[in-house]
XYZ file of C-alpha atoms in Angstrom:
611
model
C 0.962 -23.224 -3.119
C -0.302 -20.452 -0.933
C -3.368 -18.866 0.184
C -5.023 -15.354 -1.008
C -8.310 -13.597 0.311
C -8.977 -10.226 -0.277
C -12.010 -8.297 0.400
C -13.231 -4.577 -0.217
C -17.110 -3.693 0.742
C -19.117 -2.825 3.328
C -18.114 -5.218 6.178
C -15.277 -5.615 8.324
C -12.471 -6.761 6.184
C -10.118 -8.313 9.007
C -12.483 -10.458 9.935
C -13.677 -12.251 6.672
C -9.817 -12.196 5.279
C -8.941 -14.403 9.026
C -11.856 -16.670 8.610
C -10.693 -17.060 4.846
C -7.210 -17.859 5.787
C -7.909 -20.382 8.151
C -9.957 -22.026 5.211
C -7.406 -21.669 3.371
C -5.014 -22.831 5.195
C -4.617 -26.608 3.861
C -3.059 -24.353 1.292
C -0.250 -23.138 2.984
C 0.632 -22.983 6.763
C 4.304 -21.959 7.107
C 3.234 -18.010 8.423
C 0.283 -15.697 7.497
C -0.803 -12.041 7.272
C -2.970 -9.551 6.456
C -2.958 -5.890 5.119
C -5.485 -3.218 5.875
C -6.289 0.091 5.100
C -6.758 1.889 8.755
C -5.084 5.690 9.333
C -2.412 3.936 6.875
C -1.749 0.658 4.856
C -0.816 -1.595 7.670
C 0.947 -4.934 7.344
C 0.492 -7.220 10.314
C 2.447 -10.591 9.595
C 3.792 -13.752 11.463
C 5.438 -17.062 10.935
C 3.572 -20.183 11.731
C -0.085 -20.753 11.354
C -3.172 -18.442 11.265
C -4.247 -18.984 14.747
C -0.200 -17.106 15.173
C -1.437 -14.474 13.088
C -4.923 -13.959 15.058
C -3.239 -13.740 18.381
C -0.344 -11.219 17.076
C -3.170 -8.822 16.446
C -5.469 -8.991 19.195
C -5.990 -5.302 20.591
C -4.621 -4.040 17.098
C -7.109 -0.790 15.321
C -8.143 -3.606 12.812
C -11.116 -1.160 11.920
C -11.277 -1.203 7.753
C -13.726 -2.352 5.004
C -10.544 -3.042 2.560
C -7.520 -5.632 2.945
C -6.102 -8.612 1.724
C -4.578 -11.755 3.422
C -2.134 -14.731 3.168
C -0.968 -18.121 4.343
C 2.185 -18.953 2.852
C 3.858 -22.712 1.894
C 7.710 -21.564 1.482
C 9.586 -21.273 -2.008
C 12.002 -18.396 -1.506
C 13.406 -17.768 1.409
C 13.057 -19.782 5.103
C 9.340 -19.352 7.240
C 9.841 -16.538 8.842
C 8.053 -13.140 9.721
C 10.438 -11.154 7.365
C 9.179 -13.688 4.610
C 6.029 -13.640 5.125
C 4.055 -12.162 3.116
C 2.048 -9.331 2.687
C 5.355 -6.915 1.329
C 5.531 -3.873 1.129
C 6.532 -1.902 -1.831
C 9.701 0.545 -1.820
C 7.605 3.513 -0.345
C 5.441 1.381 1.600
C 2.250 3.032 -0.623
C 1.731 -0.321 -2.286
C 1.355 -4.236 -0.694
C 1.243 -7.287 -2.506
C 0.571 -11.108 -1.940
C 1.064 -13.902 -4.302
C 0.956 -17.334 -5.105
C 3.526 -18.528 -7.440
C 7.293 -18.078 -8.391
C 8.512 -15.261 -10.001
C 11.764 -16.951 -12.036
C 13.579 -14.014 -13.051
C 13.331 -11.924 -10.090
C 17.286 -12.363 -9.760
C 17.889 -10.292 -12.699
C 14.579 -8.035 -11.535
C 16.117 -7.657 -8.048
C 19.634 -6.428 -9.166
C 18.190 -4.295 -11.661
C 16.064 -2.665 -8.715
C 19.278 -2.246 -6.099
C 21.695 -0.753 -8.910
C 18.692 1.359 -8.167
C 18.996 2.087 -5.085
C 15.902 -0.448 -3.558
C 16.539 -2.093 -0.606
C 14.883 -5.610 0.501
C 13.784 -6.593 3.966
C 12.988 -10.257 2.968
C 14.397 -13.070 0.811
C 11.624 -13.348 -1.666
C 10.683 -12.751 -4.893
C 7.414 -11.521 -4.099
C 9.204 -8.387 -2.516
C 11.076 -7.416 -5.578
C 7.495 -7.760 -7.803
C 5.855 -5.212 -5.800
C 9.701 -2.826 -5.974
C 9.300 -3.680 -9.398
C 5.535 -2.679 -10.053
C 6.253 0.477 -8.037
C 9.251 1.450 -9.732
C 7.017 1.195 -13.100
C 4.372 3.402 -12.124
C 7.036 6.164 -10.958
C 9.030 5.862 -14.467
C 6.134 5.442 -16.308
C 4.022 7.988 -14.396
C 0.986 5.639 -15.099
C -1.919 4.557 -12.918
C -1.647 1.685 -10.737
C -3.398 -0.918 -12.937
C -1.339 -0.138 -15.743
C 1.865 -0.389 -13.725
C 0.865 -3.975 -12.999
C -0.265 -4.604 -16.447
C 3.354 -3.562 -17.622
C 5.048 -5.480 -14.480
C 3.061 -8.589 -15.939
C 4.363 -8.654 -19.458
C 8.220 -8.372 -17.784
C 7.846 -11.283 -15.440
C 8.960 -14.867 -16.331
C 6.938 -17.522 -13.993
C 3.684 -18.180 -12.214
C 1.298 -15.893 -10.247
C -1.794 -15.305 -8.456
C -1.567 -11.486 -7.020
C -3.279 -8.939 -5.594
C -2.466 -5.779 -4.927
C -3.388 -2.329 -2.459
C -2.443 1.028 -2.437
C -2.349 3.278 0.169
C -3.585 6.163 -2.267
C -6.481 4.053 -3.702
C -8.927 3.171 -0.719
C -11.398 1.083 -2.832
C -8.573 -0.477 -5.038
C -8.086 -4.463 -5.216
C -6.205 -5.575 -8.237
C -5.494 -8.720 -8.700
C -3.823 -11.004 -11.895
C -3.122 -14.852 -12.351
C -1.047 -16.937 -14.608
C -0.702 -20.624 -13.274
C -2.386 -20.115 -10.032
C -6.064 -20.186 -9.242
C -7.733 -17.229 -8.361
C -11.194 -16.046 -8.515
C -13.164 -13.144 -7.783
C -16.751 -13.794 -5.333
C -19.638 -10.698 -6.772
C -21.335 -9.875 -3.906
C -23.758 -6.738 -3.673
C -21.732 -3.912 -2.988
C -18.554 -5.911 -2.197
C -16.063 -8.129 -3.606
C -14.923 -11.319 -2.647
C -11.114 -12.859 -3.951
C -9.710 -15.845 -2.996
C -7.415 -18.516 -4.090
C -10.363 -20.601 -4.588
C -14.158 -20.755 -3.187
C -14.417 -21.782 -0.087
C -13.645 -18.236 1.606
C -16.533 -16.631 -0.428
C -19.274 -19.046 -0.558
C -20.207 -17.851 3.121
C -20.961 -14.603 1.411
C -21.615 -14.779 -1.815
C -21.980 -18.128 -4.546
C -21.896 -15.917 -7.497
C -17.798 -15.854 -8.794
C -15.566 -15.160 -12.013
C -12.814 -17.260 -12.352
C -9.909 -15.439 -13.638
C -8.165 -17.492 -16.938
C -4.182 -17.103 -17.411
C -3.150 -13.229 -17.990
C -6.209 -11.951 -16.715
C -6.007 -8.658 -14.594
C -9.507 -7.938 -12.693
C -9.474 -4.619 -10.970
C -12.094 -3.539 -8.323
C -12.593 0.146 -7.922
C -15.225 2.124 -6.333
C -17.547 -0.708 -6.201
C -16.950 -1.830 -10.285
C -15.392 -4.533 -11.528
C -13.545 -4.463 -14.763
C -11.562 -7.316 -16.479
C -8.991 -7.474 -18.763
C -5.864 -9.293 -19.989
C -1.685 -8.600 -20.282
C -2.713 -7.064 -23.499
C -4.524 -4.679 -22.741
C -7.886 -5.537 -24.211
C -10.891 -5.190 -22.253
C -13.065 -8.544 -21.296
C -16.308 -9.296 -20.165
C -16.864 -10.898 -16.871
C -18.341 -14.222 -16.900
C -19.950 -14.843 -13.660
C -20.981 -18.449 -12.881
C -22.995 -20.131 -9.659
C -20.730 -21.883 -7.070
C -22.148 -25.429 -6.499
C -20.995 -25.228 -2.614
C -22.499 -25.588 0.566
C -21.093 -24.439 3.811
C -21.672 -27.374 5.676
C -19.022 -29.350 3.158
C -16.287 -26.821 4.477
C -16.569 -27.637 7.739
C -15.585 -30.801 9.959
C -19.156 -31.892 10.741
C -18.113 -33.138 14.310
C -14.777 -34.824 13.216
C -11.643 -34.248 14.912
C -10.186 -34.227 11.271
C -10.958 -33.001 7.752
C -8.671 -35.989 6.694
C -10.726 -38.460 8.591
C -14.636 -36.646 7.707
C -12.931 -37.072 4.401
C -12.245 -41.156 4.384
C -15.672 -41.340 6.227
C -17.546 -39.401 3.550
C -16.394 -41.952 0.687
C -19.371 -43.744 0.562
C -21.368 -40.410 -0.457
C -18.579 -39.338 -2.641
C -18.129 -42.295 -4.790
C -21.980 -42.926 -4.926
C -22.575 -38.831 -6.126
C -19.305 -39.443 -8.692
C -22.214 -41.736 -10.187
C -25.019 -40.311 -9.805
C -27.173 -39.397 -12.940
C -23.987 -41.356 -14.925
C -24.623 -45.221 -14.100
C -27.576 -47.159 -13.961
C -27.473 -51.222 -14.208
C -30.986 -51.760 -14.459
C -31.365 -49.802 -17.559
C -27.903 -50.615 -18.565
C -27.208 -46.749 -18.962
C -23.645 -45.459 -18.716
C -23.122 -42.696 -19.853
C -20.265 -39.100 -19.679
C -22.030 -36.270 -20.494
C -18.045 -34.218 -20.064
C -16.802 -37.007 -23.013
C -19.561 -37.205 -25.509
C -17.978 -34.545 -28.082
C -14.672 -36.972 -27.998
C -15.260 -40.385 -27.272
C -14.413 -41.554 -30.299
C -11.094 -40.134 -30.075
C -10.306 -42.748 -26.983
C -12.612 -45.518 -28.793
C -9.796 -45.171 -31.380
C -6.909 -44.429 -29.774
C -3.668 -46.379 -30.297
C -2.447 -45.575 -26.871
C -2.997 -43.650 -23.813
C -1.093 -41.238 -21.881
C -1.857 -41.007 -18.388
C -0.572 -37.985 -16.960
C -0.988 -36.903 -13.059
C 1.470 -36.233 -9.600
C 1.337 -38.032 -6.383
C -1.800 -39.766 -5.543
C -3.504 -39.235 -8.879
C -0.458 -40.573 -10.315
C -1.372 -44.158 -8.042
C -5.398 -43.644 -9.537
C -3.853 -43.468 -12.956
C -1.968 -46.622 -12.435
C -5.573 -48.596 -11.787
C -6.734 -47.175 -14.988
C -3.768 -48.654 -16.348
C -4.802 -52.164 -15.816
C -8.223 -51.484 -16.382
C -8.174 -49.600 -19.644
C -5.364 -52.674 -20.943
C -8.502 -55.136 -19.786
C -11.096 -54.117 -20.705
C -10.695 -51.637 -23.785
C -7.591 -53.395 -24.650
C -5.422 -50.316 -25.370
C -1.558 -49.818 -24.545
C -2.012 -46.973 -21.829
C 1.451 -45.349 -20.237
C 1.030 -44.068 -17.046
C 3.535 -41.084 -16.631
C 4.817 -39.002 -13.680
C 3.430 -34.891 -15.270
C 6.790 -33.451 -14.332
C 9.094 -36.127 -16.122
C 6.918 -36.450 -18.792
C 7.179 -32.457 -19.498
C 10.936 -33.001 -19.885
C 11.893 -35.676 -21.357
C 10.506 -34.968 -25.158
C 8.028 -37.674 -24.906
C 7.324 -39.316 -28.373
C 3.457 -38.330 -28.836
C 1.768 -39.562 -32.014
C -1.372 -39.121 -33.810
C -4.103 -41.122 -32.123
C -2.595 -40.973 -29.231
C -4.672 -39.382 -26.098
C -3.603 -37.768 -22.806
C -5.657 -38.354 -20.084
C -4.923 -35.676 -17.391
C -5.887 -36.309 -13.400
C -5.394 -34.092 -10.750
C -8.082 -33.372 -7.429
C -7.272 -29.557 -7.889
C -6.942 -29.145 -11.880
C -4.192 -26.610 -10.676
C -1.128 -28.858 -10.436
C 1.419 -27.100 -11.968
C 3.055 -29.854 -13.865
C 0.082 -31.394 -15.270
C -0.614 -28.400 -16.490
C 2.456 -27.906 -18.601
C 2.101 -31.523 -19.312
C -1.089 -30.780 -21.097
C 0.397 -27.928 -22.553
C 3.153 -29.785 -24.305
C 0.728 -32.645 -25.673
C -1.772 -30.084 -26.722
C 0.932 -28.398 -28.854
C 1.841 -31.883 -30.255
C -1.696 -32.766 -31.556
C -2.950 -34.713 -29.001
C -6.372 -34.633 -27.264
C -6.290 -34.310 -23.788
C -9.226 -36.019 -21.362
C -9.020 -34.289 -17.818
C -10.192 -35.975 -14.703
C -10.482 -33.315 -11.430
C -12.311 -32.693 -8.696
C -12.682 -28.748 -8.503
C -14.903 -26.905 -10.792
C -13.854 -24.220 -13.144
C -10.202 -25.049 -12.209
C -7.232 -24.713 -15.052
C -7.018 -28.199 -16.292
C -10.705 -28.500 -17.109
C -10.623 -25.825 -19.296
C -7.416 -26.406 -21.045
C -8.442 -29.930 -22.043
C -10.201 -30.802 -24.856
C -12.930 -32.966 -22.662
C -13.464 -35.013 -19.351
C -14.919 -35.223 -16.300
C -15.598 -34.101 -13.056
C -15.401 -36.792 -9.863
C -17.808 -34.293 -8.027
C -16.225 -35.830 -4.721
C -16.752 -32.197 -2.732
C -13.961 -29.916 -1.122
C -10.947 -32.045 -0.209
C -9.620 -29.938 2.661
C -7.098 -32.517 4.208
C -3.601 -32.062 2.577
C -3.605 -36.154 2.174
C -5.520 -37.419 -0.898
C -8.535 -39.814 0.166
C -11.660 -39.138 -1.448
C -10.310 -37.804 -4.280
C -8.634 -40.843 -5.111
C -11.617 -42.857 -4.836
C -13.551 -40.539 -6.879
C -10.992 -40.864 -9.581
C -10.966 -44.323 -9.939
C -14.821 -44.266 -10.338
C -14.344 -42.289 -13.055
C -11.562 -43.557 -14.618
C -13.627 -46.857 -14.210
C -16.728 -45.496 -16.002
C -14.354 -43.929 -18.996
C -12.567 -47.163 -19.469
C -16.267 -49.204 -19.187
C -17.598 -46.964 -22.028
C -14.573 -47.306 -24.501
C -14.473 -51.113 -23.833
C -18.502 -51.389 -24.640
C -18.384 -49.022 -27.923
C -14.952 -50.962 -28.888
C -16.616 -54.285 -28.403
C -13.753 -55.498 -26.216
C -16.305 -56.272 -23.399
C -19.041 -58.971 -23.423
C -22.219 -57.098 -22.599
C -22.542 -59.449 -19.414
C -19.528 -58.367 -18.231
C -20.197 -55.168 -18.782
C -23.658 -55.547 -16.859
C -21.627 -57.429 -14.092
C -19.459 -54.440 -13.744
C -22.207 -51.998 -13.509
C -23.897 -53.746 -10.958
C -20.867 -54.288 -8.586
C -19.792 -50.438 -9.283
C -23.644 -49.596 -7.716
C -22.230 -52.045 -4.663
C -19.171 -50.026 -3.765
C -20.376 -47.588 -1.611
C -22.225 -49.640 0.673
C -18.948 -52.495 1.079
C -17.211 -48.814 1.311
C -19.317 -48.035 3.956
C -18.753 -52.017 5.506
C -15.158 -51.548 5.646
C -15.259 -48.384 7.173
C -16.957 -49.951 10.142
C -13.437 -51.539 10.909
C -11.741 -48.230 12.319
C -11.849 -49.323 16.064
C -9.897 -52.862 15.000
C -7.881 -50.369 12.702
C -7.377 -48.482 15.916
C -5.688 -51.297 17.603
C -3.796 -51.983 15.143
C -2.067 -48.360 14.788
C -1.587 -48.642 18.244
C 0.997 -51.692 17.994
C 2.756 -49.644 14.930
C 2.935 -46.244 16.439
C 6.681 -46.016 16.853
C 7.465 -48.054 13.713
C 10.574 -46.062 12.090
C 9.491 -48.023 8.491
C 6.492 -50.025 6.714
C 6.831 -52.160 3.748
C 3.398 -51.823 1.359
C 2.657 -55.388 -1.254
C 0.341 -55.817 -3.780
C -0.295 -57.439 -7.123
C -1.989 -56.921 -10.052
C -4.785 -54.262 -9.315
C -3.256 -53.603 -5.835
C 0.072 -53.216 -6.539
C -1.082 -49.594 -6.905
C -2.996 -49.573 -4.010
C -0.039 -50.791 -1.991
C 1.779 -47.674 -3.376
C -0.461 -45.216 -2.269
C -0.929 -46.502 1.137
C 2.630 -45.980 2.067
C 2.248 -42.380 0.619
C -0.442 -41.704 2.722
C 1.518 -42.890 5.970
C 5.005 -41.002 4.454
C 2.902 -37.704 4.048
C 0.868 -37.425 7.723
C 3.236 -39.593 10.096
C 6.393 -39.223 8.521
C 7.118 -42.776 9.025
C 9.561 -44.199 6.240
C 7.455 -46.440 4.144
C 7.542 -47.704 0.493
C 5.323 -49.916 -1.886
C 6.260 -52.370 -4.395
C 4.609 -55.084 -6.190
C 4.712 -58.242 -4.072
C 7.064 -60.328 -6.635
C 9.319 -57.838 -6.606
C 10.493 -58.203 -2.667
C 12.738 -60.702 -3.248
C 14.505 -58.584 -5.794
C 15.773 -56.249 -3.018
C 14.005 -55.168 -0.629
C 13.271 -58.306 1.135
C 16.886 -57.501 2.894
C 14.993 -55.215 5.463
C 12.772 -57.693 6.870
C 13.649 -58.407 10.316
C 11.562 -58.793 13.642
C 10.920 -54.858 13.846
C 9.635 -54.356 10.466
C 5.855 -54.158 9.584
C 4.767 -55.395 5.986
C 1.228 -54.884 4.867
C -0.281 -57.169 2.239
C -2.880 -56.106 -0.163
C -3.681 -59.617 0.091
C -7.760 -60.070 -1.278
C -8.834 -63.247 -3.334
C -8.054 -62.521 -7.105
C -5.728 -64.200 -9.620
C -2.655 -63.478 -7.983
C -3.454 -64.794 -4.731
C -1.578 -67.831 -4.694
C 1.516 -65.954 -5.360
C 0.875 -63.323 -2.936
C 0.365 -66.601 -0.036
C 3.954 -67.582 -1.258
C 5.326 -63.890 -0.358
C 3.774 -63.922 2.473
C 5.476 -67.309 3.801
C 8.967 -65.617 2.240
C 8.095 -62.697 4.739
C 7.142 -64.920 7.709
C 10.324 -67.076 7.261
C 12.451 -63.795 8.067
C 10.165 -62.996 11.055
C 8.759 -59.724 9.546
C 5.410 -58.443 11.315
C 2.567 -59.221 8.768
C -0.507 -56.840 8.516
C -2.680 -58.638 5.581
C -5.727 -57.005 3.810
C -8.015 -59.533 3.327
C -11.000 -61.079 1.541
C -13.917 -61.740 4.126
C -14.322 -65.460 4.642
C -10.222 -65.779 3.651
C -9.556 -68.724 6.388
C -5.442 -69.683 4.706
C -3.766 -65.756 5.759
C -5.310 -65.219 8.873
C -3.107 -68.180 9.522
C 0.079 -66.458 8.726
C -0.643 -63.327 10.174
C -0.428 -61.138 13.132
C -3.196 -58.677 12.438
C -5.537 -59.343 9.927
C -8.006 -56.465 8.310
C -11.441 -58.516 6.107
C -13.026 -56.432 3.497
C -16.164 -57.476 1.317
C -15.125 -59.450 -1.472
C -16.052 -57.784 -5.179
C -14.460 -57.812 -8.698
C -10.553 -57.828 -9.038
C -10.805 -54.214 -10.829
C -13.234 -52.268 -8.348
C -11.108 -53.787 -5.203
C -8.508 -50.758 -4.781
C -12.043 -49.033 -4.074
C -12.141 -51.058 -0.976
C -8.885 -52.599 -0.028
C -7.416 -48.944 0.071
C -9.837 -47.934 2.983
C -8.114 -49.552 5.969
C -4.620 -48.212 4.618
C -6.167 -44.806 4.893
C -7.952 -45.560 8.267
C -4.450 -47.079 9.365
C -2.291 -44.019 7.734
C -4.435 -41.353 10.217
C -4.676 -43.367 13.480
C -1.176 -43.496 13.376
C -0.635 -40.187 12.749
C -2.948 -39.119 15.241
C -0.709 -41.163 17.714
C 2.479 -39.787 17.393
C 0.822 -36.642 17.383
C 0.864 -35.567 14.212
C -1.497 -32.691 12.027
C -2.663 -34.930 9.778
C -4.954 -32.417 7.783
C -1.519 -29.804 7.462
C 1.770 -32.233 7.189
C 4.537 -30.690 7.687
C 6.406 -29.032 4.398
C 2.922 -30.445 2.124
C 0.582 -28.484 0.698
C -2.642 -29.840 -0.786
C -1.794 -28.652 -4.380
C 1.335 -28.132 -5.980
C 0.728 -24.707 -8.104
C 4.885 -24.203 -8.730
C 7.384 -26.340 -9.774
């Protein structure tokens, strides 16, 4: 995905479009720019981050109360100034960036050079803006209208907006796939590829649904779709405060981010859980529950991390509520004609509710019959509103590119979903279900009692620094844990790692052990820890390095181990709560060690808005 902020008003454009971009730059960082209306329409652009960008103009006239900006994450054409966007159109009297991929800009493009066009860059953002031009001229038709037509032409997904050199108050802007949303200010207008640019300024906002065109002119705001008809802006309060945007005194968003887990999981159940009372309750699922109360399987669909939270719910829906759930990867599930039958439901989970294949995932089950649940972080997103019903994890802005909080968040939710079904099913004692809700009100503070291991964690990143490749095991409930801790160090220290599930070592991949290789063991007290003690000897006998997660008071692994990390002990299904905080903690350190930008990974962006 990429980055948009635009901005027309009474202030000085350049400088709330920069301070956007580098907000949004956990979007995006492979080059940047920035278009403004000053004696011309002037596109200032440059490969690598913002900061690039900032010093490239420094002593440029950057004097204008109208532009737009970018930070780019790469699908056509290499990082490079040429590629970067804003682009001009054929005349230069237009400028466009976008989010997205345009899919038949091929056949666009050779249209446009039988033509006569000519293209400085590689991308098919270039040829939209030919192509939007080359509509108004042929169609001798006002701007707005040109993109209108240009819209109902292109095949693919787009966030846009647009400037003319001939139209000093005009922003347009359009989105199909990719978030964008429009800040209402008084006398100016904010947009932005999502809120964090705008809530400085204003926390009143319109987000723009699929084929939407919103076009700012002479300080009005009009809306209306690829159709033509005209719609009425609905403009809702941004639940945002500055302070959540910014590091608060950590050298990282990433690590603010693992730190701030014992807030986020505690606000994901706030007003939602009480054990005293007994209450549990959804608000999000009330209209459907007894869609999932009935279900005769479940379809969890999500990418990456969320894919790992969906695998918890997998053993904790079969548990407890005693439903076949099938835990599915969003962009093999879209193509693989998935069988999908009535009373079956698709639970959706994504931090952003923008991923592009989830969405098309939920497209595809929607048009089969099923109801879809979504679980996301970001309000007024895409997924939320194409599902039928769900639930926020209201775990705050995620800025770091690496999934922490979010994933946390998710399995609290996912928890309380799968703890409601069970107790209206009757496929949970009401003690248990009592014993749950109690130990779900004790996560945050053992959240907050494992964090307090970061300086041991510290020590031990040290000794792994310069590993070239980690081995992640786990059973039962932290088999999936063990999966998304080697993500986490794959993503921010590009050090080879890969999870499996404990048993399944010796069925291959116990071939790599030697004396240089690290294995970490999910290793707490539950039912499988007998086994996982037998693994652990298999790894020992090879003279592999063991790292073991551990139950506090565990006195038979510290025995076989060269580093050992103790969490608080708590129920087998809330562990991956805990026992995936020191694989974060140890993910970063080492990161930070070789010297890596953990909050902007190189070739990541935080969500994936194309395919």
């Amino acid at each position: 995905m990429c980055g948009i902020v635009a901005y027309v008003g009474h202030r000085q454009a350049s400088d709330i479009i920069i301070k956007g971009l580098k907000r949004l730059e956990y979007r995006g960082y492979d080059s940047a720019g920035i278009a403004l209306l000053n004696g011309g329409l002037n596109v200032y652009k440059k490969k690598g981050k913002v900061s690039e960008l900032e010093a490239f103009i420094q002593g440029q006239n950057l004097n204008s109360p109208i532009g737009m900006g970018h930070t780019r994450w790469a699908t056509h054409g290499e990082p490079n100034d040429e590629n970067a966007h804003p682009h001009y159109s054929a005349t230069k009297k237009l400028a466009i960036i976008h989010n997205g991929i345009i899919e038949n800009y091929s056949a666009l493009k050779q249209d446009l050079l039988r033509k006569g066009h000519r293209f400085e860059s590689e991308t098919d953002t270039e040829v939209f803006i030919h192509f939007i031009e080359d509509i108004k001229d042929n169609e001798r038709c006002s701007l707005d209208e040109a993109v209108r037509l240009a819209l109902t032409k292109v095949i693919g997904a787009y966030a846009i907006v647009v400037m003319s050199l001939e139209d000093p108050e005009l922003l347009i802007a359009a989105r199909k796939g990719s978030p964008l949303v429009v800040g209402v200010g008084r006398n100016e207008f904010f947009m932005a590829s999502d809120a964090t640019p705008i809530i400085e300024y204003t926390n009143e906002v319109v987000y723009l649904n699929d084929q939407e065109i919103a076009i700012v002119n002479h300080g009005k705001l009009t809306i209306k779709n690829t159709a033509n008809l005209p719609l009425t802006p609905y403009v809702q309060t941004v639940d945002l405060e500055l302070e959540a945007i910014e590091k608060g005194g950590f050298e990282h968003f990433m690590l603010k981010e693992i730190f701030e887990q014992t807030k986020s999981i505690r606000d994901c159940m706030r007003g939602r859980l009480d054990s005293n009372s007994g209450r549990l309750t959804l608000g999000g699922l009330r209209e459907y529950i007894n869609k999932l109360v009935n279900a005769d399987r479940i379809l969890i669909v999500a990418c990456g991390t969320s894919w790992h939270a969906g695998l918890v719910a997998e053993y904790f829906f079969e548990e407890f509520c005693r439903i076949p759930v099938e835990v599915e990867y969003a962009s093999e599930f879209r193509y693989r004609n998935p069988i999908i039958r009535e009373g079956d439901v698709v639970i959706a989970i994504s931090q952003s509710g923008e991923t592009a294949d989830t969405l098309a995932a939920i497209e595809l089950a929607k048009s089969r019959g099923a109801i879809i649940f979504g679980v996301c972080n970001v309000v007024g997103s895409s997924i939320p509103r194409a599902t039928h019903a769900g639930a926020y994890t209201h775990a705050g802005p995620e800025i770091g590119v690496a999934s922490t909080k979010a994933f946390t968040a998710q399995l609290t939710v996912l928890n309380m979903i799968a703890l409601i079904v069970a107790q209206k099913k009757g496929t949970i004692t009401e003690q248990k279900f009592h014993e749950v809700l109690v130990e779900m009100e004790n996560i945050p503070a053992k959240v907050e009692k494992a964090l307090k291991l970061n300086a041991q964690i510290q020590i031990i990143a040290n000794e792994f620094k310069n590993a070239t490749n980690f081995i992640y095991l786990g059973r039962g409930y932290n088999f999936p844990v063990a999966l998304e801790g080697a993500l986490k160090l794959k993503e921010i220290s590009y050090i080879h790692a890969e999870g499996y599930p404990a048993a399944e070592m010796k069925h291959g991949p116990i071939a790599l052990i030697d004396e240089e290789m690290p294995v970490v063991f999910i290793a707490t007290k539950d039912a499988s820890y007998e086994k996982v003690v037998s693994n652990i000897q298999e790894v020992k006998a090879r003279k592999g390095r063991v790292i073991s997660i551990v139950t506090e008071g565990d006195v038979l692994i510290p025995k076989m181990s060269e580093f050992v990390i103790e969490v608080p002990a708590t129920l087998d299904p809330l562990m991956p709560l805990i026992s995936v905080v020191p694989l974060q903690l140890l993910s970063y350190h080492i990161a930070v060690m070789r010297g890596c930008n953990v909050d902007q990974p190189r070739n990541l962006a935080k969500s994936v808005t194309v395919e």
